[in-house]
């Protein structure tokens, strides 16, 4: 029998080798400033034990094996890019786009963010329903009749700041990952790509290497940036190769809605006809490395010779990449929000 894989990498080893020595030595830089950078081998970073293991199924590490297949195809494409093959054939362009989309949603930050948002939603459901309706909520959510002690415990846990402690099932995270990656792939393959080749300067990477670059100058600071509206998307492919996917809307500004030229431009973009190779400059190196560093969740990874390319100012660790406020942060006094006389104040 094939042994079950235990250590699951959310940053592929094959990818990390592009930032390591020939003996696979790499430096991990913790964003937690109480910890010092350390040198190790690529096998030991960007991984968690049983991160993709699904208990109770015939092949609990089946998804890990699927990811290994995807990573193998993408690594072969990156090696061909290193050898000078660029632009890519359309099929390879799609394969690499899907691999990068998966990379954007496969880390612990995605799982922690889902848990965080779900906990906030449950907090709102339970709190808005009021203490007297907790039993009904438990019956509807869990399917059993809770006694008074159980109801009080659920109320206390659910209405505490941040909501109840939740752990998303591995299978649910995998399902979310696969579905989201399929949607995001479109936003990568339909952007013009530019490959930047560096000689004297180098790129770093991190545990979340697909970085979104904020939109145009007129965007409000509070507005979010996503795969659809990002001005560009940057990915360090190796320490000497960086990929920037630029804004496709710039190419369509001269067209009116319904103009057949829009589809023609899209076909050219997807076919790689608007892709280009550029010599890496100091300014572009800094753009890559600053966005990579600020997109990191817990660790930056670099070649042992590339300390000088790590930005001086680094963010703190953060595994929650999206939050929701407003009603989700409301205080609850045990009274239901609904069923009250709207003409009465809370003090009546």
C-alpha atoms as one frame of an Amber mdcrd trajectory, in Angstrom:
protein
   0.000   0.000   0.000   1.114   3.551  -0.743   1.857   5.320   2.546  -0.437
   8.189   3.450   1.249  11.571   3.110   1.269  13.374   6.465   3.085  16.670
   5.843   1.011  18.685   3.380   2.505  21.723   1.676   0.280  24.707   0.987
   3.312  26.311  -0.706   4.690  23.648  -3.096   8.221  22.383  -2.563   8.892
  22.551  -6.296   7.981  26.241  -6.257  10.115  26.988  -3.183  13.157  25.404
  -4.843  13.165  28.391  -7.179  14.183  30.510  -4.169  16.584  28.041  -2.552
  20.150  26.835  -3.020  21.074  23.735  -4.999  20.954  21.850  -1.705  17.429
  23.208  -1.128  18.456  25.542   1.677  16.080  28.465   2.161  15.668  31.231
   4.747  12.296  31.665   6.467  11.611  35.157   7.846   8.811  35.148  10.454
   6.565  38.192  10.468   6.399  37.732  14.230   9.246  40.046  15.222   9.885
  38.126  18.446  11.275  35.312  16.280  14.475  35.373  14.258  14.921  34.278
  10.636  16.184  30.727  10.266  17.702  28.625   7.514  16.181  25.238   6.754
  15.270  23.070   3.753  12.231  23.620   1.547  10.558  20.482   2.888  10.153
  22.106   6.293   8.365  25.320   5.315   4.963  26.203   3.889   3.424  23.042
   5.308   1.174  21.671   8.024   0.649  18.114   9.199  -2.520  16.579   7.706
  -3.653  19.950   6.373  -5.617  18.289   3.525  -6.407  14.965   5.203 -10.094
  14.021   5.054 -10.882  11.561   7.868 -13.033   8.504   7.237 -12.576   8.207
   3.470 -10.845   5.475   1.500  -7.974   7.762   0.429  -7.610  10.459   3.127
  -4.702  12.149   1.323  -6.358  12.002  -2.106  -6.564  15.760  -2.482  -2.910
  16.149  -1.563  -2.070  13.770  -4.405  -4.278  15.783  -6.760  -2.420  18.945
  -5.793   0.909  17.212  -6.412  -0.228  16.470  -9.968  -1.259  20.097 -10.551
   2.021  21.317  -9.074   4.035  18.958 -11.277   2.453  20.313 -14.455   2.937
  23.931 -13.347   6.562  23.332 -12.298   7.354  21.895 -15.714   5.878  25.010
 -17.328   7.928  27.318 -15.069  11.082  25.390 -15.964  10.299  25.916 -19.646
   9.821  29.624 -18.972  13.261  29.629 -17.340  14.563  28.055 -20.544  13.192
  30.936 -22.619   9.727  29.702 -23.634   7.466  32.728 -23.366   4.743  33.599
 -24.266   3.170  30.260 -23.466   0.868  28.156 -25.612  -2.752  28.771 -24.626
  -3.165  25.373 -22.943  -0.099  25.945 -20.751  -1.259  29.483 -20.004  -4.536
  28.065 -18.715  -2.737  25.386 -16.671  -0.453  27.918 -15.011  -3.397  30.269
 -14.345  -5.318  27.486 -12.585  -2.259  26.581 -10.519  -1.815  30.212  -9.409
  -5.534  30.545  -8.631  -5.320  27.444  -6.434  -2.251  28.884  -4.737  -4.184
  32.048  -3.911  -6.855  30.169  -1.912  -5.167  27.049  -0.548  -3.390  28.397
   2.526  -4.302  28.423   6.221  -5.353  32.073   5.845  -8.285  31.046   3.649
  -9.420  28.433   6.147  -9.025  30.796   9.106 -10.916  33.572   7.279 -13.856
  31.276   6.509 -14.005  30.201  10.152 -13.846  33.813  11.305 -16.685  34.975
   9.044 -18.865  31.974   9.863 -18.390  32.587  13.581 -19.494  36.192  13.151
 -22.604  35.128  11.228 -23.580  32.633  13.922 -23.023  35.295  16.557 -25.477
  37.549  14.729 -28.064  34.773  14.259 -28.019  33.720  17.906 -27.722  37.229
  19.354 -30.480  38.745  17.219 -32.797  35.886  18.120 -32.439  36.618  21.823
 -31.682  34.359  24.766 -35.227  32.995  24.943 -34.981  31.592  21.393 -31.617
  29.831  21.731 -33.314  26.447  22.143 -35.134  26.872  18.831 -31.891  27.904
  17.126 -30.078  24.836  18.483 -32.886  22.567  17.328 -32.793  24.070  13.846
 -29.000  24.161  13.569 -27.945  20.987  15.388 -31.176  18.976  15.430 -31.532
  18.255  19.151 -33.413  19.651  22.137 -30.933  21.368  24.445 -31.421  21.640
  28.194 -31.029  24.964  30.008 -27.331  24.462  30.760 -26.593  23.667  27.123
 -28.606  26.665  25.954 -26.741  28.987  28.287 -23.372  27.638  27.163 -24.287
  28.113  23.501 -25.542  31.636  24.208 -22.349  32.573  26.068 -20.065  31.129
  23.392 -22.021  32.445  20.423 -22.427  36.027  21.638 -18.873  36.558  22.852
 -16.713  38.973  20.805 -15.767  37.276  17.537 -18.418  34.597  17.928 -18.059
  30.932  18.894 -14.894  28.875  18.337 -15.365  27.162  14.977 -13.317  24.734
  12.926 -14.285  24.279   9.298 -14.237  20.699   8.027 -11.276  19.931   5.749
 -13.636  18.715   3.048 -15.546  22.006   3.131 -12.316  23.969   2.759 -11.253
  21.790  -0.157 -14.625  22.248  -1.859 -14.377  26.014  -1.395 -10.801  25.983
  -2.689 -11.627  24.067  -5.866 -14.736  26.101  -6.689 -13.069  29.439  -5.988
  -9.942  28.569  -7.979 -12.070  27.715 -11.012 -13.724  31.137 -10.795 -10.450
  33.010 -10.260  -8.644  31.298 -13.140 -10.665  33.373 -15.601  -9.373  36.605
 -14.041  -5.765  35.454 -14.539  -5.856  34.004 -18.022  -7.697  37.059 -19.425
  -4.998  39.519 -18.324  -1.972  40.505 -20.433   1.153  38.955 -18.902   4.624
  40.446 -18.672   7.590  38.321 -17.618  10.370  40.226 -15.833  13.843  38.694
 -15.885  16.336  39.760 -13.214  20.102  39.488 -13.282  21.789  41.335 -10.410
  18.618  41.763  -8.384  16.435  39.021  -6.890  12.880  38.323  -5.793  11.622
  36.973  -2.504   8.460  34.935  -1.965   6.115  34.132   0.916   3.344  31.829
   2.123   0.809  33.726  -0.047   2.791  34.644  -3.181  -0.094  35.773  -5.442
  -0.375  39.506  -4.684  -3.130  41.887  -5.756  -1.987  45.393  -6.639  -4.487
  48.100  -5.772  -6.489  49.773  -8.525  -6.228  53.130 -10.144  -5.365  56.407
  -8.449  -9.008  57.417  -8.064  -9.884  54.358  -5.947 -10.897  55.202  -2.391
  -8.512  53.863   0.294 -11.358  51.979   2.015 -12.293  50.077  -1.145 -11.216
  46.465  -1.318  -9.138  44.999  -4.096  -9.923  41.653  -5.688  -9.014  39.581
  -8.706 -11.590  41.399 -10.823 -10.622  45.000 -10.030  -6.901  44.738  -9.207
  -4.740  47.055 -11.257  -2.277  44.178 -11.565  -1.440  40.809 -10.035   2.170
  39.957  -9.244   3.704  36.522  -8.709   7.412  35.803  -8.149   7.952  32.589
 -10.141  11.587  32.151  -9.103  14.121  34.459  -7.499  15.040  35.652 -11.006
  11.651  35.583 -12.749   8.547  37.573 -11.909   5.153  37.571 -13.569   2.873
  40.623 -13.675  -0.679  40.282 -14.969  -1.900  43.747 -15.902  -5.355  45.316
 -16.057  -7.242  44.103 -19.169  -9.771  46.931 -18.956  -7.134  49.406 -20.168
  -7.252  47.631 -23.530 -11.021  48.021 -23.785 -11.447  51.708 -22.933 -11.838
  52.738 -26.578 -14.649  50.259 -27.259 -18.378  50.779 -26.811 -20.519  48.068
 -25.212 -21.287  45.319 -27.698 -18.399  46.171 -30.012 -17.094  42.908 -31.597
 -13.592  44.269 -31.093 -13.895  43.435 -27.387 -13.989  39.712 -28.139 -11.120
  40.050 -30.581  -8.961  41.707 -27.915  -9.950  39.032 -25.404  -8.960  36.264
 -27.831  -5.573  37.899 -28.372  -5.013  38.213 -24.619  -5.979  34.597 -23.881
  -3.793  33.469 -26.777  -0.785  35.229 -25.246  -0.372  37.550 -28.227  -0.146
  40.613 -25.957   2.324  39.037 -23.512   5.877  40.367 -23.321   9.298  39.730
 -21.809  11.034  42.606 -20.036  14.374  43.166 -18.340  13.885  43.400 -14.587
  14.667  46.823 -13.157  15.310  48.010  -9.613  11.902  49.704  -9.501  10.082
  46.553 -10.614  12.065  44.410  -8.160  10.910  46.682  -5.354   7.322  46.539
  -6.595   7.415  42.741  -6.538   9.144  42.424  -3.184   7.086  45.051  -1.381
   3.803  43.499  -2.500   5.045  39.989  -1.734   6.141  41.026   1.759   2.890
  42.822   2.548   0.815  39.941   1.206   2.610  37.434   3.446   0.569  35.830
   6.226   3.204  34.414   8.608   6.447  33.941   6.665   8.600  35.407   3.929
  10.951  32.992   2.157  14.204  33.950   0.436  17.438  32.599  -0.931  20.275
  32.742   1.649  22.064  35.365  -0.499  19.050  37.672  -0.837  18.673  39.316
   2.560  19.104  42.812   1.095  15.976  42.412  -1.046  13.631  41.974   1.919
  11.828  45.306   2.576  12.799  47.039   5.806   9.201  47.471   6.978   7.217
  44.251   7.278   3.608  43.686   8.350   2.679  41.619  11.366   1.334  38.082
  10.962  -2.279  37.867   9.849  -4.286  34.765   8.928  -7.558  36.637   8.514
  -7.673  38.348   5.129 -11.282  39.544   5.138 -13.571  40.885   7.835 -17.112
  42.176   8.208 -18.295  44.849  10.599 -21.472  46.786  11.336 -24.310  44.603
  12.657 -21.941  41.639  12.954 -20.147  43.455  15.795 -23.310  44.521  17.635
 -23.790  43.975  21.377 -26.585  41.701  22.579 -28.537  42.071  25.821 -30.534
  38.857  25.553 -33.617  40.506  24.082 -34.634  39.480  20.549 -34.299  42.100
  17.847 -37.505  41.067  16.152 -41.056  40.956  17.499 -40.627  44.182  19.482
 -42.882  47.173  19.060 -40.762  49.357  16.754 -42.265  52.432  18.404 -40.695
  51.541  21.739 -37.159  52.332  22.685 -34.881  49.722  24.243 -35.289  51.488
  27.592 -39.144  51.148  27.675
